[in-house]
Structures are given as C-alpha cells and as structure tokens.
XYZ file of C-alpha atoms in Angstrom:
667
model
C 137.190 218.927 -45.343
C 134.832 215.815 -45.931
C 131.029 215.657 -46.065
C 129.379 213.119 -44.586
C 126.283 213.361 -45.889
C 127.508 213.105 -49.539
C 129.792 209.825 -48.413
C 126.655 208.249 -47.405
C 125.317 208.822 -50.262
C 127.676 206.952 -52.405
C 127.413 204.770 -50.011
C 123.556 203.898 -50.304
C 124.291 204.007 -53.992
C 127.154 201.439 -53.944
C 124.889 198.928 -51.615
C 121.791 199.173 -53.641
C 124.076 198.553 -57.131
C 125.545 195.641 -54.787
C 122.010 194.002 -53.475
C 120.900 194.004 -56.864
C 123.293 191.654 -58.441
C 122.078 188.543 -57.292
C 125.526 186.789 -57.497
C 126.748 188.802 -54.693
C 123.251 188.727 -52.924
C 123.633 184.671 -53.158
C 127.337 184.185 -52.126
C 127.136 186.983 -49.080
C 123.417 186.040 -47.809
C 122.334 182.323 -49.434
C 125.619 180.406 -49.202
C 126.109 181.395 -45.510
C 122.433 180.545 -44.442
C 122.847 177.089 -46.888
C 126.212 176.186 -46.559
C 127.070 175.253 -42.764
C 123.311 172.898 -42.583
C 124.478 171.005 -45.430
C 127.954 170.300 -44.132
C 128.190 170.076 -40.338
C 124.631 168.351 -40.505
C 124.715 166.309 -43.829
C 128.515 165.775 -43.448
C 128.227 164.732 -40.233
C 125.153 162.445 -40.802
C 127.639 160.647 -43.735
C 130.717 160.109 -41.664
C 128.396 158.653 -38.578
C 126.594 156.136 -41.630
C 130.164 155.479 -43.195
C 131.755 154.501 -39.789
C 128.780 152.164 -39.344
C 129.349 150.773 -42.223
C 133.189 150.148 -41.483
C 132.441 148.934 -39.007
C 129.949 146.193 -40.067
C 132.125 144.877 -43.094
C 133.849 141.897 -42.846
C 137.920 142.105 -43.235
C 139.796 139.046 -44.280
C 142.913 138.455 -43.319
C 145.577 135.318 -44.170
C 147.244 134.596 -40.956
C 150.633 132.122 -42.285
C 151.617 130.210 -38.646
C 155.440 129.266 -39.293
C 155.770 128.264 -35.029
C 152.525 126.021 -35.061
C 152.209 124.993 -31.261
C 150.210 125.583 -28.640
C 151.200 129.144 -28.095
C 150.348 130.279 -31.733
C 147.384 128.028 -31.821
C 146.315 130.699 -29.113
C 146.367 133.274 -31.614
C 144.449 131.736 -34.093
C 141.800 131.012 -31.324
C 141.717 134.868 -30.091
C 141.318 136.104 -34.265
C 138.880 133.712 -35.004
C 136.767 135.081 -32.505
C 137.172 138.461 -33.478
C 133.707 140.494 -34.918
C 133.621 140.628 -38.510
C 136.972 139.203 -39.244
C 137.444 136.422 -41.085
C 140.817 133.982 -41.269
C 142.480 132.506 -44.673
C 145.258 130.484 -45.070
C 146.898 128.132 -47.261
C 147.667 130.661 -50.370
C 150.059 130.595 -52.760
C 150.647 134.673 -53.294
C 148.988 136.363 -49.974
C 150.956 139.363 -51.079
C 149.105 139.731 -54.679
C 145.419 139.519 -53.067
C 145.898 142.436 -50.805
C 146.696 144.498 -54.319
C 143.797 143.213 -55.235
C 142.018 144.653 -52.270
C 140.860 140.858 -51.285
C 142.839 140.512 -48.282
C 143.498 143.399 -45.698
C 146.327 142.121 -43.447
C 148.621 139.327 -44.029
C 149.997 137.997 -40.174
C 153.252 136.307 -40.220
C 153.669 134.548 -36.792
C 157.279 133.386 -36.355
C 159.235 132.941 -32.689
C 162.683 133.581 -31.581
C 163.611 132.982 -27.296
C 164.703 135.784 -25.198
C 167.905 135.676 -22.431
C 165.621 134.340 -19.768
C 165.025 131.122 -22.335
C 161.645 132.182 -22.508
C 159.806 131.902 -26.629
C 158.719 135.467 -28.309
C 155.912 135.272 -30.725
C 156.676 137.555 -33.468
C 153.405 138.712 -35.351
C 154.123 140.688 -38.447
C 151.568 142.458 -39.461
C 151.074 143.433 -43.556
C 148.849 145.955 -44.568
C 148.466 149.036 -47.112
C 148.193 152.027 -44.488
C 146.806 154.393 -47.109
C 143.677 151.543 -47.055
C 141.762 153.242 -45.037
C 139.528 149.672 -43.998
C 142.773 148.113 -43.873
C 144.191 150.961 -41.159
C 141.229 150.081 -38.721
C 141.938 146.320 -39.437
C 145.550 146.744 -38.119
C 144.377 148.585 -35.033
C 141.937 146.047 -34.166
C 144.098 143.274 -34.614
C 147.116 145.840 -32.597
C 144.701 145.784 -29.868
C 143.651 142.043 -29.840
C 147.423 140.699 -29.990
C 147.680 142.665 -26.414
C 145.211 140.300 -24.739
C 146.710 137.555 -26.251
C 149.971 138.535 -24.999
C 148.099 138.941 -21.239
C 146.689 135.751 -21.870
C 150.175 133.924 -22.489
C 151.849 135.482 -19.619
C 149.328 134.862 -17.253
C 149.746 131.010 -18.279
C 153.552 131.111 -17.801
C 153.066 133.169 -14.042
C 150.393 130.497 -13.369
C 153.101 127.608 -13.549
C 155.204 129.066 -11.269
C 152.250 129.856 -8.951
C 152.960 133.516 -9.358
C 149.923 135.859 -8.883
C 149.286 137.692 -12.417
C 148.761 141.022 -10.437
C 152.259 140.890 -9.752
C 152.629 142.699 -13.268
C 150.574 145.591 -12.318
C 152.574 148.001 -10.336
C 151.620 151.359 -12.175
C 147.688 152.610 -13.005
C 146.995 155.258 -14.917
C 143.989 156.820 -14.659
C 142.905 159.652 -17.384
C 141.158 162.620 -15.501
C 140.623 165.574 -18.067
C 139.517 168.444 -15.997
C 138.310 170.776 -18.657
C 134.668 170.960 -18.808
C 132.608 169.956 -21.703
C 132.233 173.655 -22.516
C 136.082 174.020 -23.058
C 136.255 171.085 -24.986
C 133.973 172.254 -27.388
C 135.281 175.508 -27.783
C 138.931 173.881 -28.750
C 137.697 172.214 -31.076
C 135.567 175.552 -32.853
C 138.520 177.291 -31.824
C 141.043 175.399 -34.448
C 138.626 175.701 -37.001
C 136.455 178.793 -36.669
C 139.352 181.346 -37.322
C 140.605 179.678 -40.494
C 136.680 179.988 -41.909
C 136.270 183.268 -40.577
C 139.284 184.881 -42.138
C 138.604 183.177 -45.443
C 135.432 183.936 -45.104
C 136.291 187.768 -44.601
C 138.806 187.945 -47.596
C 136.872 186.492 -50.155
C 133.517 187.956 -49.080
C 134.859 191.310 -49.550
C 136.905 190.366 -52.687
C 133.664 190.237 -54.461
C 132.621 193.362 -53.826
C 135.655 195.521 -54.009
C 136.791 193.736 -57.363
C 133.820 195.718 -58.598
C 133.776 198.822 -57.075
C 136.800 200.510 -58.431
C 137.934 198.452 -60.955
C 134.990 197.065 -62.439
C 134.083 200.619 -62.673
C 136.788 201.062 -64.755
C 135.980 198.084 -67.469
C 132.750 199.463 -67.519
C 134.095 202.585 -68.212
C 131.600 204.604 -65.592
C 134.461 205.780 -63.100
C 134.182 208.968 -65.102
C 130.948 209.776 -64.376
C 131.075 209.600 -60.714
C 134.652 211.559 -60.579
C 132.946 214.754 -61.945
C 130.153 214.061 -59.472
C 129.940 216.512 -56.708
C 131.242 214.402 -53.949
C 134.822 214.720 -52.847
C 137.273 211.605 -53.663
C 137.796 211.333 -50.316
C 134.002 210.970 -50.282
C 134.045 208.551 -52.787
C 136.962 206.094 -51.532
C 134.821 206.421 -47.776
C 131.952 205.292 -49.404
C 133.190 202.824 -51.200
C 135.145 201.322 -48.523
C 131.955 201.689 -46.092
C 130.499 199.252 -48.814
C 133.109 196.827 -48.855
C 132.827 196.607 -44.756
C 128.842 196.005 -44.328
C 129.095 193.111 -47.205
C 131.909 191.983 -45.013
C 130.327 192.450 -41.619
C 126.739 190.883 -43.077
C 129.386 187.742 -44.146
C 131.008 187.275 -41.085
C 127.630 187.291 -39.350
C 125.706 185.491 -41.272
C 128.135 182.776 -41.190
C 129.208 182.926 -37.404
C 125.170 182.926 -36.757
C 125.075 180.193 -39.386
C 128.260 177.725 -37.776
C 126.598 178.863 -34.168
C 123.026 176.798 -35.078
C 124.827 174.375 -37.134
C 126.862 173.353 -34.127
C 123.846 172.869 -32.204
C 122.299 170.670 -34.034
C 124.965 168.744 -35.070
C 125.865 168.159 -31.508
C 122.591 167.041 -31.048
C 122.308 164.528 -33.785
C 125.535 162.712 -32.838
C 123.036 162.216 -29.656
C 125.518 164.033 -27.376
C 123.410 165.363 -24.339
C 123.228 168.833 -24.799
C 121.628 169.973 -21.159
C 125.294 169.516 -19.880
C 127.018 171.366 -22.760
C 125.988 175.243 -23.712
C 127.733 176.409 -27.070
C 129.244 179.923 -25.900
C 126.884 182.465 -27.298
C 128.865 185.078 -25.805
C 131.939 183.897 -27.019
C 130.874 184.569 -30.373
C 129.441 187.735 -29.988
C 133.171 188.519 -28.458
C 134.876 186.903 -31.787
C 132.212 189.417 -33.986
C 133.850 191.864 -32.294
C 137.349 191.180 -32.999
C 136.699 190.715 -36.127
C 135.720 194.170 -37.276
C 139.041 195.498 -37.123
C 139.859 192.819 -38.969
C 136.849 193.335 -41.540
C 138.072 197.196 -41.897
C 141.828 196.717 -42.218
C 140.964 193.606 -45.589
C 138.261 196.160 -46.878
C 141.196 198.707 -47.245
C 143.435 196.458 -48.386
C 140.951 194.808 -51.112
C 139.846 198.656 -51.855
C 143.548 199.532 -52.785
C 144.072 196.458 -54.666
C 141.022 197.394 -56.999
C 141.792 201.061 -57.252
C 145.079 199.577 -59.092
C 144.172 196.868 -60.896
C 142.927 197.826 -64.380
C 140.133 195.451 -64.388
C 138.301 192.902 -62.539
C 140.376 190.034 -63.622
C 143.738 191.853 -62.526
C 141.983 192.528 -59.686
C 141.697 189.131 -58.605
C 145.044 188.066 -59.678
C 145.977 190.438 -57.109
C 143.596 188.586 -54.426
C 144.719 185.664 -54.658
C 147.972 186.089 -52.854
C 146.226 188.111 -49.827
C 144.024 184.903 -49.894
C 147.251 182.655 -49.977
C 149.019 184.391 -46.855
C 145.774 184.855 -45.173
C 145.186 180.636 -45.188
C 148.501 179.876 -44.319
C 148.316 182.479 -41.412
C 144.909 181.645 -40.314
C 145.992 178.278 -40.093
C 148.094 178.860 -37.344
C 145.403 177.462 -34.808
C 145.592 174.274 -35.919
C 149.289 173.726 -35.105
C 150.734 172.534 -31.633
C 152.557 175.032 -28.971
C 151.695 177.981 -30.644
C 149.526 180.611 -27.869
C 149.025 184.110 -27.886
C 151.393 186.364 -26.306
C 152.687 189.816 -26.650
C 154.663 189.416 -29.405
C 152.277 186.975 -31.494
C 149.676 189.627 -30.948
C 151.670 192.060 -32.999
C 151.698 189.795 -36.295
C 148.390 190.634 -38.785
C 146.052 188.223 -39.030
C 148.135 185.148 -36.728
C 146.907 187.202 -33.830
C 143.066 187.170 -34.870
C 143.251 184.184 -35.572
C 144.833 183.154 -32.020
C 142.508 185.688 -30.085
C 139.506 183.574 -31.769
C 140.737 180.048 -30.419
C 141.438 181.622 -26.976
C 137.972 183.280 -26.914
C 136.112 179.930 -27.677
C 138.301 178.237 -24.862
C 137.657 180.707 -22.886
C 140.992 181.637 -21.405
C 141.630 184.895 -23.209
C 143.140 187.720 -21.306
C 142.131 191.632 -21.796
C 145.297 192.791 -22.591
C 146.660 190.661 -25.356
C 143.148 191.380 -26.510
C 143.585 195.286 -26.696
C 146.644 194.471 -28.550
C 145.285 192.503 -31.199
C 142.736 195.181 -31.739
C 144.742 198.110 -31.283
C 147.751 197.080 -33.617
C 145.280 195.786 -36.291
C 143.690 199.339 -36.111
C 146.802 201.021 -36.694
C 147.213 199.320 -39.925
C 143.995 200.169 -41.110
C 145.145 203.495 -40.163
C 147.472 203.101 -43.075
C 145.856 201.176 -45.214
C 142.952 203.417 -45.804
C 145.466 206.226 -46.329
C 147.347 204.130 -48.489
C 143.854 204.035 -50.197
C 143.219 207.383 -50.380
C 147.039 208.153 -51.761
C 146.190 205.773 -54.723
C 142.455 207.229 -55.394
C 144.168 210.179 -55.646
C 146.645 209.396 -58.013
C 145.490 210.133 -61.648
C 148.084 207.932 -63.153
C 146.611 204.701 -60.924
C 143.162 205.879 -61.496
C 143.303 205.726 -64.577
C 145.278 202.556 -65.764
C 142.729 200.824 -67.559
C 145.205 199.922 -70.840
C 146.181 196.485 -70.518
C 149.252 195.174 -70.858
C 149.656 191.891 -73.120
C 153.021 190.942 -71.510
C 155.826 191.385 -68.860
C 158.600 193.962 -69.867
C 161.462 192.598 -68.720
C 163.565 195.485 -70.768
C 162.451 198.870 -70.808
C 162.957 200.611 -74.619
C 166.198 200.572 -74.370
C 168.165 197.432 -74.185
C 170.433 199.466 -71.946
C 167.346 199.904 -70.446
C 166.934 197.419 -67.349
C 166.163 199.631 -63.963
C 162.493 199.486 -64.408
C 160.662 198.386 -61.009
C 159.104 195.447 -62.504
C 162.805 193.998 -63.958
C 164.091 194.253 -60.421
C 161.709 192.532 -58.429
C 162.078 190.060 -61.299
C 165.508 189.645 -60.992
C 165.408 189.648 -57.316
C 162.846 187.145 -57.144
C 164.955 184.826 -58.821
C 168.119 185.872 -57.203
C 166.152 184.586 -53.421
C 164.933 181.611 -55.540
C 168.167 180.702 -56.179
C 169.772 181.265 -52.187
C 167.022 179.047 -51.333
C 167.210 176.188 -53.725
C 171.074 176.073 -54.639
C 172.760 178.257 -51.718
C 171.288 176.810 -48.927
C 172.198 173.414 -49.825
C 175.719 174.589 -50.602
C 175.730 175.827 -46.723
C 174.807 172.518 -45.475
C 176.530 170.787 -47.750
C 180.084 172.810 -46.436
C 179.577 175.812 -44.774
C 182.483 177.683 -45.418
C 182.721 176.636 -49.450
C 178.873 177.355 -49.443
C 179.256 180.938 -48.466
C 181.861 181.408 -51.468
C 180.107 179.894 -53.799
C 176.349 181.666 -52.807
C 179.016 184.611 -52.890
C 180.271 184.418 -55.607
C 177.667 182.742 -58.211
C 174.209 183.769 -56.924
C 174.882 187.668 -56.097
C 177.908 188.515 -57.785
C 177.996 186.640 -61.368
C 174.527 187.478 -61.990
C 174.829 191.392 -61.889
C 178.423 191.260 -63.990
C 176.264 189.343 -66.499
C 173.501 191.393 -66.832
C 175.152 194.773 -67.033
C 177.494 193.103 -69.368
C 174.214 191.552 -71.816
C 172.640 194.946 -71.793
C 175.952 196.424 -72.432
C 175.900 199.272 -69.149
C 178.607 200.882 -67.949
C 179.827 198.851 -64.836
C 181.594 201.630 -63.816
C 178.824 203.890 -63.921
C 176.322 202.173 -62.991
C 177.632 200.549 -59.626
C 178.994 203.990 -58.769
C 182.657 202.502 -58.514
C 183.809 206.354 -57.965
C 186.489 207.813 -55.882
C 184.903 209.932 -53.325
C 186.446 212.199 -50.172
C 188.859 210.110 -47.553
C 186.546 212.063 -44.610
C 183.806 209.493 -45.978
C 185.364 206.433 -45.520
C 186.313 208.224 -41.772
C 182.115 208.390 -41.616
C 181.893 204.718 -42.500
C 184.767 203.574 -40.030
C 183.287 205.639 -37.434
C 179.680 204.711 -37.608
C 180.295 200.760 -36.641
C 180.218 201.050 -33.571
C 176.867 202.777 -32.747
C 175.847 200.846 -35.398
C 176.242 197.650 -33.788
C 175.090 198.772 -30.321
C 172.213 199.834 -31.948
C 171.073 196.627 -34.061
C 171.830 194.763 -30.621
C 169.920 196.314 -28.636
C 167.172 196.160 -31.165
C 167.558 192.609 -31.155
C 167.536 192.206 -27.392
C 164.200 193.889 -27.693
C 162.828 191.308 -30.456
C 164.159 188.183 -28.331
C 161.897 189.965 -25.400
C 158.676 189.723 -27.761
C 159.910 186.548 -29.651
C 161.798 184.560 -27.731
C 165.277 183.550 -30.402
C 165.615 179.483 -30.461
C 168.866 178.129 -28.880
C 169.254 176.191 -32.344
C 169.554 179.607 -34.009
C 171.290 181.256 -31.794
C 174.360 178.185 -31.785
C 173.909 178.367 -35.403
C 174.898 182.069 -35.593
C 177.756 181.615 -32.962
C 178.866 178.603 -35.305
C 178.932 180.889 -38.541
C 180.931 183.679 -36.709
C 183.229 181.298 -35.088
C 184.627 179.028 -38.118
C 187.716 178.656 -37.325
C 188.968 176.125 -39.757
C 190.992 178.362 -42.055
C 192.114 180.864 -38.722
C 190.517 184.037 -37.674
C 192.081 185.556 -41.109
C 190.316 183.019 -43.317
C 186.553 183.401 -41.421
C 186.627 187.052 -41.546
C 187.400 187.069 -45.674
C 184.173 184.292 -45.709
C 182.149 186.399 -43.082
C 182.576 190.051 -43.809
C 185.175 190.963 -46.763
C 183.251 188.273 -50.044
C 179.288 189.436 -48.664
C 180.846 193.219 -47.898
C 181.885 193.276 -51.940
C 179.017 191.094 -53.211
C 176.008 192.200 -51.749
C 177.078 195.995 -52.121
C 176.813 195.348 -55.463
C 173.672 193.591 -55.802
C 171.989 195.873 -53.424
C 173.370 199.348 -53.529
C 174.766 198.931 -56.572
C 172.342 197.631 -58.562
C 168.877 196.882 -57.504
C 168.741 200.285 -55.635
C 168.581 202.092 -58.775
C 165.087 200.982 -59.830
C 163.641 202.787 -57.115
C 165.514 205.772 -58.121
C 162.502 207.903 -59.258
C 160.842 207.025 -55.906
C 162.884 209.446 -54.451
C 166.024 209.265 -52.167
C 164.436 207.667 -48.940
C 161.717 205.110 -51.011
C 164.819 204.077 -52.528
C 166.845 203.296 -49.821
C 164.265 202.073 -47.643
C 162.814 199.455 -50.370
C 166.172 198.611 -51.244
C 166.658 197.922 -47.578
C 163.853 195.413 -47.192
C 165.230 193.184 -50.033
C 168.276 192.818 -48.505
C 166.342 191.885 -44.710
C 164.401 189.476 -47.031
C 167.210 187.930 -49.073
C 168.842 186.659 -45.114
C 166.110 184.219 -45.023
C 166.595 184.824 -40.869
C 163.422 185.882 -39.589
C 164.871 187.136 -36.186
C 167.328 189.378 -38.013
C 165.171 191.079 -40.360
C 164.466 193.687 -38.810
C 168.403 194.290 -37.883
C 169.427 193.579 -41.308
C 166.734 195.886 -42.937
C 168.189 198.820 -40.342
C 171.871 198.205 -41.389
C 170.430 198.542 -45.078
C 169.413 201.901 -44.546
C 172.155 203.147 -42.902
C 174.578 201.956 -46.553
C 171.311 202.599 -48.063
C 171.693 206.111 -47.205
C 176.285 206.089 -47.660
C 176.080 205.357 -51.258
C 173.200 207.799 -52.442
C 174.680 210.462 -50.244
C 178.256 209.871 -51.137
C 177.515 208.869 -54.640
C 180.084 205.962 -54.024
C 179.796 202.009 -53.560
C 183.091 202.099 -51.923
C 181.644 203.744 -49.021
C 179.026 201.153 -47.872
C 181.417 198.068 -49.029
C 183.976 199.677 -46.012
C 181.067 199.786 -43.661
C 179.633 196.423 -44.733
C 183.329 195.002 -44.195
C 183.585 196.737 -40.737
C 180.110 195.877 -39.683
C 180.493 192.141 -40.138
C 184.187 192.286 -39.057
C 183.146 193.301 -35.781
C 180.986 190.717 -35.430
C 183.329 188.215 -36.192
C 185.431 189.618 -33.757
C 182.679 189.718 -31.191
C 182.279 186.022 -31.614
C 185.320 185.038 -31.510
C 185.771 187.124 -27.946
C 188.592 189.234 -29.625
C 186.564 192.539 -28.456
C 186.843 192.001 -24.865
C 183.929 194.518 -23.995
C 182.001 194.236 -26.784
C 181.833 190.535 -26.920
C 181.031 190.175 -23.564
C 177.960 192.283 -23.543
C 177.137 191.916 -27.694
C 177.240 187.412 -27.305
C 175.555 187.754 -23.771
C 172.767 189.849 -24.716
C 172.961 191.889 -22.134
C 174.383 195.435 -23.903
C 172.725 198.205 -21.105
C 169.643 200.017 -22.885
C 171.009 203.553 -21.956
C 173.497 203.260 -24.773
C 171.234 203.359 -27.347
C 171.130 207.161 -26.366
C 174.619 207.965 -26.969
C 174.482 206.032 -30.202
C 171.999 207.440 -31.790
C 173.335 210.988 -31.049
C 176.339 209.720 -32.499
C 174.295 208.775 -35.745
C 172.973 211.786 -35.953
C 176.191 213.794 -35.530
C 177.890 211.249 -38.124
C 175.216 212.290 -40.618
C 175.221 215.814 -40.321
C 178.681 215.645 -40.763
C 178.158 213.332 -44.228
C 175.516 216.028 -45.473
C 178.691 218.626 -44.967
C 181.175 216.476 -46.758
C 178.870 215.283 -49.416
C 177.182 218.807 -49.932
C 177.976 219.730 -53.731
C 177.692 215.701 -54.374
C 174.499 215.356 -56.888
C 172.642 212.352 -55.062
C 170.990 209.097 -57.076
C 173.609 209.545 -60.082
C-alpha cells in the first residue's frame, strides 16, 4: 500500500529543488507575467502606429490612359483627388519602377464595346501582392473604381432620362446580433487553446526532463531509489511536481492574458463599459485544463523515465510538442465544431472545448465527455509511467548509443524493433510519395505497382541481402487443412463485425460522401472484368501485404509476446492504408490475421483469409452477394448480428487452438 506521507515528502523535495533553479522560476513565473503585457500591449501599440504610418504615406501610381476620352478623363480626375496618392505618367519603363519600389501600382486604361453598344472601360491594376503597401493601394484603388463606375452609369441614365435609383433593387443590411462579449470570446477562443496547450507541454517538459533523466545524468537517481520510499511513491511525488509546475504556468498565463486583453482593449479606444471580459469563462477553462495538465504530466514523466539523459528526453519531447501544436491549431480552421466524435480525440477535444467556453455556447454533456475521456487516457499514461519506473532495464539505460544500429551483431539479425520501425517508415513514405501518385494517374496499374514494387520487393531484397532463409523467416510452411477451413468460415463473421464497427464510426464521425464514392469506385473497377478486379483488389494485396506484415514485420516484435506482437503489427497494418475512417476496422482484421499466422505457424493461412475477406468486399461492392451487398453497401447491417458473429469467431478460435495444440507459436 502506498504511503502518501512519503509521496508528499518526495513532492516537497522535488518542488524545493525546482524552485531553487533560477531558469525554472523565470520560465514558469516571471515570463508569463512579463510576456503577455509585452506581446499584447506593446505589439498592439506598434501595430496601431504602423497602420497609421501606412495611411499617412504617399503612394505613387503610374497611369497609362490608352483611351483618352471623357470617361477615361474622369478616372484621372477621381484618382487625382484620392488622399495620399500621387499620379505619374509618361515613363519609358513603368514596370521597372515597381521592381525598384518607386511605383506601387500601374493602371492601364483600355476599352471595349458590349453587346448593347456601350463602352466598357478596362482598368488593369498591376502591383506586387507580396508588398503590403502595394496591396493596400490596390484595395484603395479598387474602391475608387466602384465610385467611378457608378458615376459613369449615372451619366448614361441621365442622358436617356432614367433615374439612377432604378439600379437599386436589393439592399443588404448587415445585422450582427452577436453581443460584443461573444465576438471577443470568438477571437480569444481561436488563439487561447493553442497558447495554453503549447505552454502546458513546454512548461511541464522543462521540469519533467530534469526529474528522472536529469538525475540519471547527474548520477543521483540511485540515491533516491535506496531511500525508504517505494518506487510508486517516487513516481507519484515526481508526477505531482510536474502537475504543480504546469498548473502554475497555466494559471499565471491565464491571469496575465486576462489582464493584458483588458488593457489592450482599453488602449485601442473600445468602450469597455459595454464589454465585460468573461472572467467566469477563464476560470472554467482553467478547470477543463486540469485533466490535460495531468495527462501531459504523465506522458512527459514517461519520456523522462525512458530517456538516458536530458538531451535525449528533449529530443523525444519534440514530437509531442509538434502533435500538440498541430492539434491545437484546429480552432483556427473553419467548420470544426465540438461534437460527440471530436470530444473523444485527445488535445483536439480540449482545444474545441476552450473555443466553445469562450463563446458561451458549450454543452455540459460534451464537457463531461472531454474531461472523462482525457482522465481515462491520464490513468493509462500514469500506469505506463509506473510500469517504466519499475523496469530496471529502462530505469538504468545510462549508456548512450552513438549511432543507429540498423543491423544486430550478425548480418542476418535484422529483426530488432528499431530496424523494423525504420523499414516500415520507409515503406510508408514510399506509399505516400510514390504509391499515391501512381494510383492517381492510373488506379489499376498504380495498385499493381504499389503492391509489387513498394510492398513485396523491399521484403525480398532485405531478406536476400541479410541472407535470411525466405521460407523459414516468412513461415511458408504447410499446415493442417482445417486451418484453411477456419480462415474461410471466419470471413463472414469478420465482415459483419467490421461493417457494424464502420457503421458506429459513421455515427460518431460521419464519413464524407466523397470518401464513400472513392471506395465504391475502387471496389467496382470493371474495365478488365470482375476477375481482374478480384486479382488486383484481393489476391495481390492478400499475398504482398501478408508477406510484409505477418511474414516479415511481426518477427520484430516476438520478444514482446504473443498478443503484443499481433496488436503492434495490426496497428502498423492499419496505418499504412492511409485512410482514417478504415483505421479501426483494418486493425481488427490485422489482429485476426496476426493470430492466424502465429497460432498456425503458416503464412498461407492469413494469405487465404486476406484474399477471401477482400474478395467478399469486391463481390458485395459489385452486387454479386444479394443479401450481404444490400446491407454492406447501404450501411444497414442489424446491430444484433454482432452477437452471433462474435460467438462464431469465439468458436472458430477455440477450434483453431485445438487444431494447433502441438504447434510451437512464433517460430
């Protein structure tokens, strides 16, 4: 049983050590208090001043009037009266003046005649869009030409005794009913989640990297381990330290943001009597941040425990920071709203919840889903941290590797996890950069080239280069005929289970019509007939993908055990398909295929299972399976079918266990 008094003692010791560190105090306390006033007040003043300077500066434009009539003369007259605009003409090479930043725009006036015989003046405005001043001049000139056009049309109507008011048929009146507080909340809600999530990760990372990895580097970890405190108590003491520092960082940043926003609005001249910054919303954001703070604290503690030193910990923290940054940016993009599906996606759910809170339109049920799902991940993360801290081989990883070991000690030893992940990453990149392009150019030939050149060929080459026996390594062995019967019988319950899961995914995360159409086109390729489609969609992937994943990749995870090797391989199998909506269904199929290869010790069994599964999908897509096609294509498989499907799979697994009772698993 854990002693909370000892845990608190560890916590106090770590907090005192951190507060003695000037760098931590500055980054955690001083910077937030100083940073936002400088950013929001100082930068807003600079921006206001720069905007004023832009408006006061005189812009030179070149006017080339190739019409020279009364109407084009009006253009000259109008532009001559535009504030801070000076007209230049009679220049040999006006375009060169733009490049020399002397002229901001060139206006070329030409004309034509419309079908009614009226003259149409054409004003071509040439300018440098990358030049902010030139872009502002263009907008100013564009507004002036609208006035010029209305003036010329008015003269034409006056000539035929028609009132210019006849042109006014529809008047659009903008009526923004959003209160000022909500508009302010919308603005803050776009940038606040990004800032807070980044600060939570970066603030906790500084502390976490020092708590375990730093002690490994200084050689003080052993001293703590021999103390009276249990390792779980050490973990929780350090965990609470990261949470405390992260919370202080978030709280001070929120407080500083609130005060700075208030000051900035007052400085810009906005009437603050009618606008109240949502202080309660800021407090609610702080409450919602607590689960995210604890989650990141657990992840960062795991990274620190796994790392050999601070430098290595910081290198592992960078991907987490990048993922957090990309996920937090979702608030900037339009059309993303918090719903039941989004509420389950880590980081994204918190970012969208923050935005809704600041706009006063968040829903309690989504709030609870976000907090609850984050807490579940938090429990899993802290459990993993404890597991790492109790693993001697991880805790005392102090010898730093100087280079990547692609091979083991022997040339044939290519099944280290590091090599397998690198090999898979290369295949994935080839898939993305080459395979996708081939398939966009020609779907059929692209699929064939992808399977043969990007999946099958690399495996054959690497096994040949390393002089591994293909037959032995890939498990190309005979097996009991009953195993093939299992693979065949399991096809129907598997397709039912996967289809029902897809239906559930569609409820939570609606699948776009464009994606469904693309999948339908893939399954109904008929240029070469149904048999050709089955060969390309079912037979070829069944052979090539099984050789890569269940033949080669799964060998890299044998040391992790039966179940872990199956699940990890299935996860990689799902990732390489590069289709988010198919990820979970493909992983489930991958788990079944991995089970078959390890239990039967023959790659031929998952190859047959893979081919049959894909063949059924093709037949269903082409309406060749009357009952299955109707349910699968329409997405209306009765949910109660999951019960007999799971029961049938359970029976088939038990049968497989009996068939292969004497088979040595994993070799």
